[in-house]
mmCIF file of C-alpha atoms in Angstrom:
data_model
loop_
_atom_site.group_PDB
_atom_site.id
_atom_site.type_symbol
_atom_site.label_atom_id
_atom_site.label_comp_id
_atom_site.label_asym_id
_atom_site.label_seq_id
_atom_site.Cartn_x
_atom_site.Cartn_y
_atom_site.Cartn_z
ATOM 1 C CA MET A 611 -15.633 -28.927 46.947
ATOM 2 C CA ILE A 612 -13.714 -28.569 50.131
ATOM 3 C CA ASN A 613 -14.378 -31.328 52.673
ATOM 4 C CA ARG A 614 -14.609 -30.911 56.403
ATOM 5 C CA ARG A 615 -11.216 -32.469 57.059
ATOM 6 C CA ASP A 616 -9.398 -30.040 54.742
ATOM 7 C CA PHE A 617 -11.352 -27.124 56.045
ATOM 8 C CA LEU A 618 -10.287 -27.843 59.635
ATOM 9 C CA LYS A 619 -6.686 -28.441 58.621
ATOM 10 C CA ASN A 620 -6.519 -25.162 56.748
ATOM 11 C CA THR A 621 -8.144 -23.230 59.534
ATOM 12 C CA VAL A 622 -5.627 -24.517 62.092
ATOM 13 C CA LYS A 623 -2.722 -23.725 59.797
ATOM 14 C CA GLY A 624 -4.087 -20.318 59.019
ATOM 15 C CA ILE A 625 -4.562 -19.336 62.641
ATOM 16 C CA ALA A 626 -1.155 -20.706 63.571
ATOM 17 C CA GLY A 627 0.397 -18.660 60.804
ATOM 18 C CA ILE A 628 -1.314 -15.473 61.825
ATOM 19 C CA THR A 629 -0.550 -15.764 65.527
ATOM 20 C CA LEU A 630 3.036 -16.668 64.794
ATOM 21 C CA SER A 631 3.543 -13.618 62.678
ATOM 22 C CA LEU A 632 1.849 -11.348 65.189
ATOM 23 C CA SER A 633 4.103 -12.559 67.942
ATOM 24 C CA ALA A 634 7.099 -11.589 65.838
ATOM 25 C CA ILE A 635 6.004 -8.176 64.678
ATOM 26 C CA GLU A 636 6.560 -5.600 67.305
ATOM 27 C CA ILE A 637 3.220 -4.023 67.923
ATOM 28 C CA ILE A 638 3.980 -0.339 67.994
ATOM 29 C CA ASP A 639 1.881 1.443 70.503
ATOM 30 C CA PRO A 640 0.485 4.598 68.887
ATOM 31 C CA GLN A 641 0.777 6.339 72.214
ATOM 32 C CA LYS A 642 4.488 5.721 72.049
ATOM 33 C CA ILE A 643 4.696 7.119 68.528
ATOM 34 C CA PHE A 644 2.894 10.318 69.373
ATOM 35 C CA ALA A 645 4.375 10.426 72.850
ATOM 36 C CA ASP A 646 5.150 13.707 74.489
ATOM 37 C CA LYS A 647 8.129 14.848 72.503
ATOM 38 C CA THR A 648 9.303 17.398 75.015
ATOM 39 C CA ASP A 649 11.932 15.160 76.527
ATOM 40 C CA LYS A 650 12.460 15.234 80.224
ATOM 41 C CA SER A 651 16.205 14.945 80.113
ATOM 42 C CA LYS A 652 18.073 17.762 81.821
ATOM 43 C CA VAL A 653 20.786 18.056 79.213
ATOM 44 C CA ARG A 654 20.657 19.415 75.679
ATOM 45 C CA TRP A 655 24.105 19.875 74.206
ATOM 46 C CA VAL A 656 24.690 22.917 72.029
ATOM 47 C CA PHE A 657 27.759 24.482 70.471
ATOM 48 C CA LEU A 658 28.925 28.050 70.108
ATOM 49 C CA VAL A 659 31.476 29.228 67.543
ATOM 50 C CA ASP A 660 33.016 32.688 67.654
ATOM 51 C CA THR A 661 34.330 33.334 64.161
ATOM 52 C CA TYR A 662 36.117 36.521 65.242
ATOM 53 C CA LYS A 663 38.401 34.472 67.480
ATOM 54 C CA CYS A 664 39.288 31.746 64.985
ATOM 55 C CA VAL A 665 42.757 32.152 63.457
ATOM 56 C CA GLY A 666 42.622 29.067 61.234
ATOM 57 C CA CYS A 667 45.364 27.110 63.019
ATOM 58 C CA GLY A 668 43.450 23.872 62.452
ATOM 59 C CA PHE A 669 44.421 22.312 65.791
ATOM 60 C CA CYS A 670 40.733 21.484 66.293
ATOM 61 C CA VAL A 671 40.689 19.385 63.136
ATOM 62 C CA LYS A 672 43.949 17.663 64.054
ATOM 63 C CA ALA A 673 42.651 16.834 67.524
ATOM 64 C CA CYS A 674 39.245 15.700 66.263
ATOM 65 C CA LYS A 675 40.685 13.270 63.764
ATOM 66 C CA GLN A 676 42.964 11.652 66.302
ATOM 67 C CA GLU A 677 40.483 11.612 69.158
ATOM 68 C CA ASN A 678 37.779 10.056 67.014
ATOM 69 C CA GLU A 679 39.959 7.613 65.089
ATOM 70 C CA ILE A 680 39.368 9.018 61.624
ATOM 71 C CA PRO A 681 42.304 7.880 59.440
ATOM 72 C CA TYR A 682 44.602 10.879 59.512
ATOM 73 C CA ASP A 683 45.466 11.029 55.838
ATOM 74 C CA ALA A 684 42.016 10.183 54.485
ATOM 75 C CA ASN A 685 40.378 13.263 53.034
ATOM 76 C CA VAL A 686 37.374 13.092 55.371
ATOM 77 C CA THR A 687 36.876 14.748 58.709
ATOM 78 C CA ARG A 688 34.147 15.271 61.280
ATOM 79 C CA THR A 689 34.953 18.942 61.691
ATOM 80 C CA TRP A 690 36.716 21.384 59.398
ATOM 81 C CA VAL A 691 37.552 25.060 59.076
ATOM 82 C CA GLU A 692 36.606 27.155 56.059
ATOM 83 C CA ARG A 693 38.360 30.313 54.962
ATOM 84 C CA TYR A 694 36.353 33.115 53.377
ATOM 85 C CA VAL A 695 37.976 35.991 51.533
ATOM 86 C CA ILE A 696 35.839 38.766 50.086
ATOM 87 C CA THR A 697 37.634 41.251 47.886
ATOM 88 C CA LYS A 698 36.971 44.937 47.325
ATOM 89 C CA ASP A 699 35.596 44.260 43.841
ATOM 90 C CA GLY A 700 32.940 41.982 45.327
ATOM 91 C CA LYS A 701 34.540 38.649 44.484
ATOM 92 C CA PHE A 702 34.299 35.907 47.035
ATOM 93 C CA PHE A 703 36.604 32.957 47.653
ATOM 94 C CA ALA A 704 36.330 30.050 50.031
ATOM 95 C CA ASP A 705 38.558 27.055 50.642
ATOM 96 C CA THR A 706 39.379 24.389 53.186
ATOM 97 C CA PRO A 707 42.534 22.516 52.154
ATOM 98 C CA LYS A 708 42.451 19.051 53.820
ATOM 99 C CA GLY A 709 39.652 20.424 55.992
ATOM 100 C CA ALA A 710 42.338 22.709 57.491
ATOM 101 C CA ARG A 711 43.916 19.768 59.277
ATOM 102 C CA ASP A 712 47.282 21.499 58.858
ATOM 103 C CA GLY A 713 45.909 25.006 59.244
ATOM 104 C CA PHE A 714 46.199 27.840 56.740
ATOM 105 C CA ILE A 715 49.858 28.615 56.229
ATOM 106 C CA THR A 716 49.626 30.485 52.944
ATOM 107 C CA GLY A 717 47.516 33.344 51.650
ATOM 108 C CA LYS A 718 46.879 31.508 48.382
ATOM 109 C CA ILE A 719 43.335 30.234 48.032
ATOM 110 C CA ASP A 720 43.045 26.577 47.084
ATOM 111 C CA LEU A 721 40.723 26.517 44.061
ATOM 112 C CA GLY A 722 40.997 22.743 43.684
ATOM 113 C CA GLN A 723 42.602 20.717 40.887
ATOM 114 C CA GLY A 724 45.991 22.042 41.894
ATOM 115 C CA LYS A 725 45.076 25.654 41.114
ATOM 116 C CA PHE A 726 45.736 28.447 43.577
ATOM 117 C CA GLN A 727 44.642 32.052 43.654
ATOM 118 C CA ASP A 728 46.851 34.750 45.035
ATOM 119 C CA ILE A 729 45.041 37.699 46.593
ATOM 120 C CA LYS A 730 46.802 40.958 47.350
ATOM 121 C CA LYS A 731 46.513 42.374 50.822
ATOM 122 C CA GLU A 732 45.159 45.683 49.496
ATOM 123 C CA ASP A 733 42.311 43.918 47.674
ATOM 124 C CA ILE A 734 40.893 42.199 50.741
ATOM 125 C CA ASP A 735 37.678 43.626 52.105
ATOM 126 C CA LYS A 736 36.958 40.982 54.689
ATOM 127 C CA ALA A 737 38.563 37.664 55.419
ATOM 128 C CA PHE A 738 37.840 35.246 58.207
ATOM 129 C CA PHE A 739 37.610 31.596 59.243
ATOM 130 C CA VAL A 740 34.502 29.564 59.985
ATOM 131 C CA PRO A 741 34.763 26.241 61.811
ATOM 132 C CA LYS A 742 32.086 23.732 60.820
ATOM 133 C CA LEU A 743 30.810 20.632 62.554
ATOM 134 C CA CYS A 744 27.586 18.674 62.965
ATOM 135 C CA ASN A 745 24.728 20.956 63.976
ATOM 136 C CA GLN A 746 23.001 18.237 66.049
ATOM 137 C CA CYS A 747 19.717 19.573 64.642
ATOM 138 C CA GLU A 748 16.577 19.481 66.706
ATOM 139 C CA ASN A 749 14.827 18.152 63.572
ATOM 140 C CA PRO A 750 17.601 16.128 61.943
ATOM 141 C CA PRO A 751 16.747 15.257 58.322
ATOM 142 C CA CYS A 752 19.495 12.625 58.310
ATOM 143 C CA VAL A 753 17.611 10.686 60.968
ATOM 144 C CA GLN A 754 14.304 10.923 59.145
ATOM 145 C CA VAL A 755 15.702 9.317 56.015
ATOM 146 C CA CYS A 756 17.447 6.379 57.718
ATOM 147 C CA PRO A 757 15.506 3.279 56.653
ATOM 148 C CA VAL A 758 16.803 1.003 59.411
ATOM 149 C CA GLY A 759 16.909 3.099 62.575
ATOM 150 C CA ALA A 760 20.714 3.226 62.615
ATOM 151 C CA THR A 761 20.962 6.942 63.211
ATOM 152 C CA TYR A 762 18.959 8.658 65.861
ATOM 153 C CA GLN A 763 18.775 11.504 68.294
ATOM 154 C CA ALA A 764 19.845 10.609 71.805
ATOM 155 C CA PRO A 765 17.785 12.109 74.654
ATOM 156 C CA ASP A 766 20.464 14.790 75.176
ATOM 157 C CA GLY A 767 20.069 16.007 71.598
ATOM 158 C CA VAL A 768 23.187 14.491 70.040
ATOM 159 C CA VAL A 769 22.619 12.619 66.783
ATOM 160 C CA LEU A 770 24.472 9.312 66.850
ATOM 161 C CA VAL A 771 25.142 6.541 64.321
ATOM 162 C CA ASP A 772 24.876 2.882 65.283
ATOM 163 C CA ARG A 773 27.767 1.294 63.405
ATOM 164 C CA LYS A 774 26.377 -2.220 63.978
ATOM 165 C CA TRP A 775 23.015 -1.247 62.535
ATOM 166 C CA CYS A 776 24.088 0.987 59.639
ATOM 167 C CA ILE A 777 23.754 -0.722 56.255
ATOM 168 C CA GLY A 778 25.756 1.946 54.415
ATOM 169 C CA CYS A 779 22.988 3.060 52.063
ATOM 170 C CA GLY A 780 24.170 6.675 52.207
ATOM 171 C CA TYR A 781 20.728 8.322 52.363
ATOM 172 C CA CYS A 782 21.732 10.293 55.455
ATOM 173 C CA ILE A 783 24.848 11.585 53.722
ATOM 174 C CA MET A 784 22.654 12.918 50.916
ATOM 175 C CA GLY A 785 20.038 14.140 53.373
ATOM 176 C CA CYS A 786 22.289 16.356 55.475
ATOM 177 C CA PRO A 787 22.030 19.956 54.229
ATOM 178 C CA TYR A 788 25.305 20.827 55.961
ATOM 179 C CA GLY A 789 27.394 18.070 54.377
ATOM 180 C CA VAL A 790 28.796 16.875 57.685
ATOM 181 C CA ARG A 791 28.350 13.166 57.007
ATOM 182 C CA PHE A 792 30.683 10.825 55.163
ATOM 183 C CA PHE A 793 31.558 7.143 55.023
ATOM 184 C CA HIS A 794 34.117 6.005 57.559
ATOM 185 C CA PRO A 795 37.042 4.685 55.516
ATOM 186 C CA VAL A 796 37.520 1.696 57.841
ATOM 187 C CA TYR A 797 34.040 0.738 59.014
ATOM 188 C CA HIS A 798 32.238 1.774 55.778
ATOM 189 C CA THR A 799 29.336 3.081 57.808
ATOM 190 C CA ALA A 800 27.959 6.616 58.024
ATOM 191 C CA GLU A 801 30.165 8.816 60.171
ATOM 192 C CA LYS A 802 29.689 12.244 61.691
ATOM 193 C CA CYS A 803 30.636 14.544 64.533
ATOM 194 C CA ASN A 804 28.926 13.491 67.752
ATOM 195 C CA PHE A 805 30.274 16.274 69.995
ATOM 196 C CA CYS A 806 32.854 13.709 71.238
ATOM 197 C CA TYR A 807 30.093 11.791 72.977
ATOM 198 C CA HIS A 808 32.616 9.767 74.981
ATOM 199 C CA ARG A 809 34.100 12.975 76.381
ATOM 200 C CA ILE A 810 31.052 15.119 77.095
ATOM 201 C CA THR A 811 29.356 12.246 78.922
ATOM 202 C CA LYS A 812 32.407 12.098 81.209
ATOM 203 C CA GLY A 813 32.339 15.815 81.959
ATOM 204 C CA LEU A 814 35.198 16.633 79.579
ATOM 205 C CA LYS A 815 35.119 19.195 76.796
ATOM 206 C CA THR A 816 35.086 17.960 73.212
ATOM 207 C CA ALA A 817 38.542 17.438 71.718
ATOM 208 C CA CYS A 818 38.152 20.463 69.421
ATOM 209 C CA VAL A 819 37.044 22.763 72.236
ATOM 210 C CA GLN A 820 39.993 21.689 74.360
ATOM 211 C CA ALA A 821 42.419 22.062 71.474
ATOM 212 C CA CYS A 822 41.313 25.556 70.486
ATOM 213 C CA PRO A 823 43.839 28.017 71.934
ATOM 214 C CA PHE A 824 41.633 31.034 71.286
ATOM 215 C CA GLY A 825 38.290 29.978 72.757
ATOM 216 C CA ALA A 826 36.619 30.115 69.367
ATOM 217 C CA ARG A 827 34.750 26.897 70.117
ATOM 218 C CA GLN A 828 32.595 26.250 73.154
ATOM 219 C CA ILE A 829 30.166 23.549 74.169
ATOM 220 C CA GLY A 830 27.341 23.955 76.636
ATOM 221 C CA ASN A 831 24.022 22.734 77.926
ATOM 222 C CA ILE A 832 21.154 24.937 76.782
ATOM 223 C CA LYS A 833 18.889 23.565 79.521
ATOM 224 C CA ASP A 834 21.147 24.989 82.209
ATOM 225 C CA PRO A 835 20.405 28.715 82.531
ATOM 226 C CA ASN A 836 23.718 29.309 84.332
ATOM 227 C CA ASP A 837 25.838 27.770 81.608
ATOM 228 C CA PRO A 838 28.036 30.511 80.086
ATOM 229 C CA VAL A 839 27.235 29.249 76.587
ATOM 230 C CA THR A 840 23.493 29.385 77.280
ATOM 231 C CA LYS A 841 23.859 32.936 78.549
ATOM 232 C CA ILE A 842 25.610 34.042 75.372
ATOM 233 C CA ILE A 843 23.060 32.335 73.120
ATOM 234 C CA MET A 844 20.201 33.890 75.071
ATOM 235 C CA THR A 845 21.545 37.419 75.369
ATOM 236 C CA GLU A 846 23.827 38.050 72.408
ATOM 237 C CA ARG A 847 23.327 38.138 68.666
ATOM 238 C CA VAL A 848 24.020 34.682 67.331
ATOM 239 C CA GLY A 849 23.258 33.113 63.975
ATOM 240 C CA ILE A 850 22.647 29.620 62.685
ATOM 241 C CA LEU A 851 23.315 28.026 59.320
ATOM 242 C CA LYS A 852 20.579 27.458 56.718
ATOM 243 C CA GLU A 853 17.746 28.481 58.999
ATOM 244 C CA GLU A 854 15.286 28.243 56.100
ATOM 245 C CA TYR A 855 15.564 24.452 56.071
ATOM 246 C CA GLY A 856 13.728 24.210 59.376
ATOM 247 C CA THR A 857 16.215 21.754 60.808
ATOM 248 C CA LYS A 858 16.746 23.877 63.935
ATOM 249 C CA PRO A 859 20.532 23.511 64.050
ATOM 250 C CA GLN A 860 22.106 23.714 67.513
ATOM 251 C CA VAL A 861 25.482 25.122 66.567
ATOM 252 C CA TYR A 862 25.324 28.881 67.065
ATOM 253 C CA TYR A 863 27.718 31.317 65.416
ATOM 254 C CA ILE A 864 28.945 34.738 66.421
ATOM 255 C CA GLY A 865 29.976 36.864 63.450
ATOM 256 C CA LEU A 866 28.343 34.954 60.606
ATOM 257 C CA ASP A 867 28.390 36.639 57.212
ATOM 258 C CA LYS A 868 25.876 36.274 54.395
ATOM 259 C CA GLU A 869 28.508 34.492 52.309
ATOM 260 C CA VAL A 870 28.732 31.657 54.832
ATOM 261 C CA LYS A 871 26.426 28.816 53.935
ATOM 262 C CA MET B 1411 -8.251 -24.672 46.406
ATOM 263 C CA LYS B 1412 -6.108 -26.247 43.748
ATOM 264 C CA ASN B 1413 -2.745 -27.745 44.585
ATOM 265 C CA HIS B 1414 -0.683 -25.493 42.326
ATOM 266 C CA VAL B 1415 -1.951 -22.482 44.252
ATOM 267 C CA TYR B 1416 -1.932 -24.108 47.626
ATOM 268 C CA ARG B 1417 1.639 -25.462 47.683
ATOM 269 C CA PRO B 1418 3.549 -22.291 46.785
ATOM 270 C CA LEU B 1419 1.338 -20.421 49.205
ATOM 271 C CA ILE B 1420 2.446 -22.701 52.035
ATOM 272 C CA VAL B 1421 6.072 -22.238 51.043
ATOM 273 C CA VAL B 1422 5.689 -18.481 51.059
ATOM 274 C CA LEU B 1423 3.896 -18.492 54.401
ATOM 275 C CA CYS B 1424 6.570 -20.708 55.918
ATOM 276 C CA LEU B 1425 9.259 -18.374 54.631
ATOM 277 C CA ILE B 1426 7.528 -15.368 56.129
ATOM 278 C CA GLY B 1427 7.159 -17.290 59.383
ATOM 279 C CA LEU B 1428 10.846 -18.163 59.394
ATOM 280 C CA ILE B 1429 11.868 -14.598 58.715
ATOM 281 C CA LEU B 1430 9.670 -13.367 61.518
ATOM 282 C CA ILE B 1431 11.079 -15.942 63.920
ATOM 283 C CA ALA B 1432 14.607 -15.002 62.899
ATOM 284 C CA ARG B 1433 13.658 -11.382 63.518
ATOM 285 C CA ILE B 1434 12.745 -12.174 67.136
ATOM 286 C CA PHE B 1435 16.273 -13.395 67.740
ATOM 287 C CA TYR B 1436 18.049 -10.867 65.552
ATOM 288 C CA VAL B 1437 16.494 -7.619 66.732
ATOM 289 C CA PRO B 1438 17.811 -6.753 70.181
ATOM 290 C CA LYS B 1439 15.352 -6.141 72.999
ATOM 291 C CA ASP B 1440 16.389 -2.491 73.372
ATOM 292 C CA PHE B 1441 15.638 -1.678 69.739
ATOM 293 C CA GLY B 1442 12.479 0.337 69.400
ATOM 294 C CA VAL B 1443 10.844 3.697 69.775
ATOM 295 C CA HIS B 1444 12.397 5.906 72.432
ATOM 296 C CA GLU B 1445 12.061 9.387 73.839
ATOM 297 C CA ARG B 1446 11.993 11.403 70.602
ATOM 298 C CA GLY B 1447 9.252 9.273 69.069
ATOM 299 C CA TYR B 1448 9.226 7.207 65.906
ATOM 300 C CA MET B 1449 10.679 9.869 63.611
ATOM 301 C CA TYR B 1450 13.836 10.698 65.568
ATOM 302 C CA GLY B 1451 13.996 8.142 68.345
ATOM 303 C CA TRP B 1452 13.755 4.728 66.676
ATOM 304 C CA TYR B 1453 16.997 2.997 67.586
ATOM 305 C CA ARG B 1454 18.976 0.502 69.629
ATOM 306 C CA GLU B 1455 19.373 2.057 73.030
ATOM 307 C CA GLY B 1456 22.567 0.158 73.826
ATOM 308 C CA ASN B 1457 24.371 2.107 71.118
ATOM 309 C CA THR B 1458 24.341 5.295 73.167
ATOM 310 C CA GLU B 1459 26.236 3.371 75.833
ATOM 311 C CA ASP B 1460 28.671 2.011 73.207
ATOM 312 C CA TRP B 1461 29.626 5.524 72.148
ATOM 313 C CA THR B 1462 30.450 6.587 75.694
ATOM 314 C CA LYS B 1463 33.068 3.820 75.846
ATOM 315 C CA VAL B 1464 35.383 5.219 73.152
ATOM 316 C CA ALA B 1465 38.827 5.832 74.665
ATOM 317 C CA VAL B 1466 39.780 9.393 75.581
ATOM 318 C CA LYS B 1467 43.050 10.321 73.881
ATOM 319 C CA TYR B 1468 43.604 14.020 74.558
ATOM 320 C CA GLN B 1469 44.260 14.375 78.285
ATOM 321 C CA GLY B 1470 44.793 18.114 78.591
ATOM 322 C CA GLU B 1471 47.727 20.134 79.897
ATOM 323 C CA ASP B 1472 47.021 19.473 83.582
ATOM 324 C CA TYR B 1473 47.945 15.876 82.903
ATOM 325 C CA CYS B 1474 51.480 16.884 81.835
ATOM 326 C CA LYS B 1475 52.010 19.302 84.694
ATOM 327 C CA GLY B 1476 53.211 16.779 87.274
ATOM 328 C CA CYS B 1477 55.872 15.070 85.151
ATOM 329 C CA HIS B 1478 57.096 17.929 82.962
ATOM 330 C CA PRO B 1479 56.887 20.848 85.396
ATOM 331 C CA ASP B 1480 59.775 22.702 83.754
ATOM 332 C CA LYS B 1481 57.983 22.884 80.408
ATOM 333 C CA TYR B 1482 54.644 23.603 82.018
ATOM 334 C CA ASP B 1483 55.878 26.417 84.275
ATOM 335 C CA SER B 1484 57.909 27.894 81.464
ATOM 336 C CA ILE B 1485 55.128 28.034 78.874
ATOM 337 C CA MET B 1486 52.548 29.298 81.348
ATOM 338 C CA LYS B 1487 54.453 32.568 81.686
ATOM 339 C CA THR B 1488 54.370 33.238 77.952
ATOM 340 C CA PRO B 1489 51.746 34.019 75.323
ATOM 341 C CA HIS B 1490 51.987 30.349 74.282
ATOM 342 C CA ALA B 1491 50.235 29.386 77.542
ATOM 343 C CA ILE B 1492 46.978 29.243 75.586
ATOM 344 C CA ILE B 1493 48.279 26.372 73.421
ATOM 345 C CA GLN B 1494 47.662 22.858 74.727
ATOM 346 C CA CYS B 1495 50.841 20.766 74.947
ATOM 347 C CA GLU B 1496 49.098 18.030 72.975
ATOM 348 C CA ASN B 1497 48.430 20.358 70.055
ATOM 349 C CA CYS B 1498 52.151 20.295 69.333
ATOM 350 C CA HIS B 1499 53.053 16.893 70.793
ATOM 351 C CA GLY B 1500 50.056 14.804 69.751
ATOM 352 C CA PRO B 1501 47.534 12.992 71.940
ATOM 353 C CA ALA B 1502 48.935 11.617 75.202
ATOM 354 C CA ILE B 1503 46.609 8.557 75.220
ATOM 355 C CA GLU B 1504 48.310 6.633 78.104
ATOM 356 C CA HIS B 1505 51.737 8.258 77.881
ATOM 357 C CA PRO B 1506 54.257 7.517 79.421
ATOM 358 C CA SER B 1507 53.227 3.835 79.434
ATOM 359 C CA ASN B 1508 51.738 3.903 75.943
ATOM 360 C CA PRO B 1509 53.262 5.614 74.035
ATOM 361 C CA GLN B 1510 56.499 5.981 75.983
ATOM 362 C CA LYS B 1511 57.431 9.204 74.261
ATOM 363 C CA LEU B 1512 55.346 11.812 72.587
ATOM 364 C CA ALA B 1513 56.272 13.225 69.223
ATOM 365 C CA ILE B 1514 58.532 16.214 68.950
ATOM 366 C CA ASP B 1515 57.536 18.005 65.797
ATOM 367 C CA LYS B 1516 60.118 20.613 64.948
ATOM 368 C CA SER B 1517 58.664 21.404 61.544
ATOM 369 C CA ARG B 1518 58.181 25.000 60.485
ATOM 370 C CA ALA B 1519 54.646 24.085 59.446
ATOM 371 C CA GLN B 1520 53.734 23.542 63.095
ATOM 372 C CA CYS B 1521 54.500 27.174 63.957
ATOM 373 C CA LEU B 1522 53.198 28.574 60.692
ATOM 374 C CA ARG B 1523 49.681 27.426 61.550
ATOM 375 C CA CYS B 1524 49.501 30.623 63.569
ATOM 376 C CA HIS B 1525 52.502 32.698 62.551
ATOM 377 C CA ALA B 1526 52.319 32.647 58.749
ATOM 378 C CA SER B 1527 51.235 36.208 58.207
ATOM 379 C CA LEU B 1528 47.711 36.460 56.809
ATOM 380 C CA PRO B 1529 46.370 39.995 56.650
ATOM 381 C CA TYR B 1530 42.799 39.072 57.543
ATOM 382 C CA PRO B 1531 40.860 41.800 59.255
ATOM 383 C CA THR B 1532 37.723 40.604 61.088
ATOM 384 C CA SER B 1533 39.698 37.546 62.177
ATOM 385 C CA GLY B 1534 41.899 36.860 65.195
ATOM 386 C CA ARG B 1535 44.686 35.939 62.828
ATOM 387 C CA ALA B 1536 45.495 39.585 62.165
ATOM 388 C CA LYS B 1537 46.367 40.053 65.850
ATOM 389 C CA ILE B 1538 49.124 37.418 65.960
ATOM 390 C CA ARG B 1539 52.618 38.508 65.065
ATOM 391 C CA GLY B 1540 53.080 37.079 61.639
ATOM 392 C CA ILE B 1541 56.137 36.415 59.558
ATOM 393 C CA ASP B 1542 56.501 35.722 55.864
ATOM 394 C CA PRO B 1543 57.632 32.083 55.726
ATOM 395 C CA GLU B 1544 59.498 32.693 52.493
ATOM 396 C CA LYS B 1545 61.513 35.578 53.921
ATOM 397 C CA HIS B 1546 61.920 34.818 57.638
ATOM 398 C CA ASN B 1547 64.981 32.540 57.800
ATOM 399 C CA PRO B 1548 63.695 29.992 55.297
ATOM 400 C CA ASP B 1549 64.783 26.357 55.551
ATOM 401 C CA ILE B 1550 65.828 26.664 59.190
ATOM 402 C CA GLU B 1551 63.616 25.143 61.873
ATOM 403 C CA CYS B 1552 61.972 27.853 63.949
ATOM 404 C CA VAL B 1553 63.039 26.108 67.158
ATOM 405 C CA MET B 1554 66.695 26.619 66.243
ATOM 406 C CA CYS B 1555 66.200 30.243 67.222
ATOM 407 C CA HIS B 1556 62.922 30.341 69.171
ATOM 408 C CA ASN B 1557 62.032 28.274 72.209
ATOM 409 C CA PRO B 1558 58.446 27.066 71.747
ATOM 410 C CA HIS B 1559 57.982 26.894 75.526
ATOM 411 C CA LYS B 1560 59.430 30.371 76.000
ATOM 412 C CA PRO B 1561 59.030 32.237 72.733
ATOM 413 C CA SER B 1562 60.507 35.451 74.008
ATOM 414 C CA LEU B 1563 62.078 37.812 71.518
ATOM 415 C CA GLU B 1564 64.421 39.213 74.133
ATOM 416 C CA GLY B 1565 68.051 38.879 73.187
ATOM 417 C CA LEU B 1566 67.239 37.791 69.658
ATOM 418 C CA LYS B 1567 68.019 40.992 67.833
#
């Protein structure tokens, strides 16, 4: 049988324990969770790529790697350029040697494992370049899967990674349908294009946009109706990648082809 | 309650208490649910600020204009005006204090990024005058014959 003394002791301990734990757990206000998700910020960064203009020089990749301190010779990059060649007999080739850091200086397609494919000029039906980068999705799956709140969408739409908070589990890398994430070779945390956040917040263009000699890359604010990029997205025919995933990517492409995934 | 149940229970409760106390100190005040709600906006707000502090390395051609006016004025009159100086010379960072000099890359590869002939219709590449790197004066640096800041073909033939 429990005596009165023990009963009181236990009650005090129990209450102390419960209050202590409650004070430590952040009480999440449901109103906050279901808060009005239409954010009030006046900026929503978007990107526009014109694949007709891209010549595959790769200066964007070179600039991105140096601006964002991605080890130059490591085979990872925040942005890259893909080459697509479709031949008259319906075959289709795609490559991106070193992410096109050094551009495309030969017509041979890099098939990997040291194999190259030569394609004759007469056989080419269409051939073009497609720059790729993070889509800064409106519904980013990479953010949903992060167990620790290390990756998130900033109020201006850019998806960022908190290097201090990231535990390196790699779920986000698996979760991204566009394959834009990788581990940073130095910090060993998830890494991705963030539209050169340090530049756009200072009123500069991203490093890749500035480096592109042909205007194939542009960045803009979709909430500003007078922004030239917004005007193009609103009035011209633009495409997005993997629309069926419902991620609402915010990198728009002019001249996409069905082969481009 | 019996002792063998009671004692481990206390230990466990204490541990949980300790962890929760540690959590108070470990989790920063600005960590929590922000604008985009729990699904997309659960983060440490200070991190957004951290990202804005990364150093800018590519300064743009206007930065070079004042100190290298000869190069600037020369290239601006040519079709190479569209190419940023730093594309060929590397990021300025704090040049001329750090680094004192920028790289001068005379490699053929630098020019072949655009001029290696690739017959790609539906791509801007087809519109640039291309050469076949294996036939056009192989093994000699392009800049031996062409001035990158004034790539005129006049007087070359």
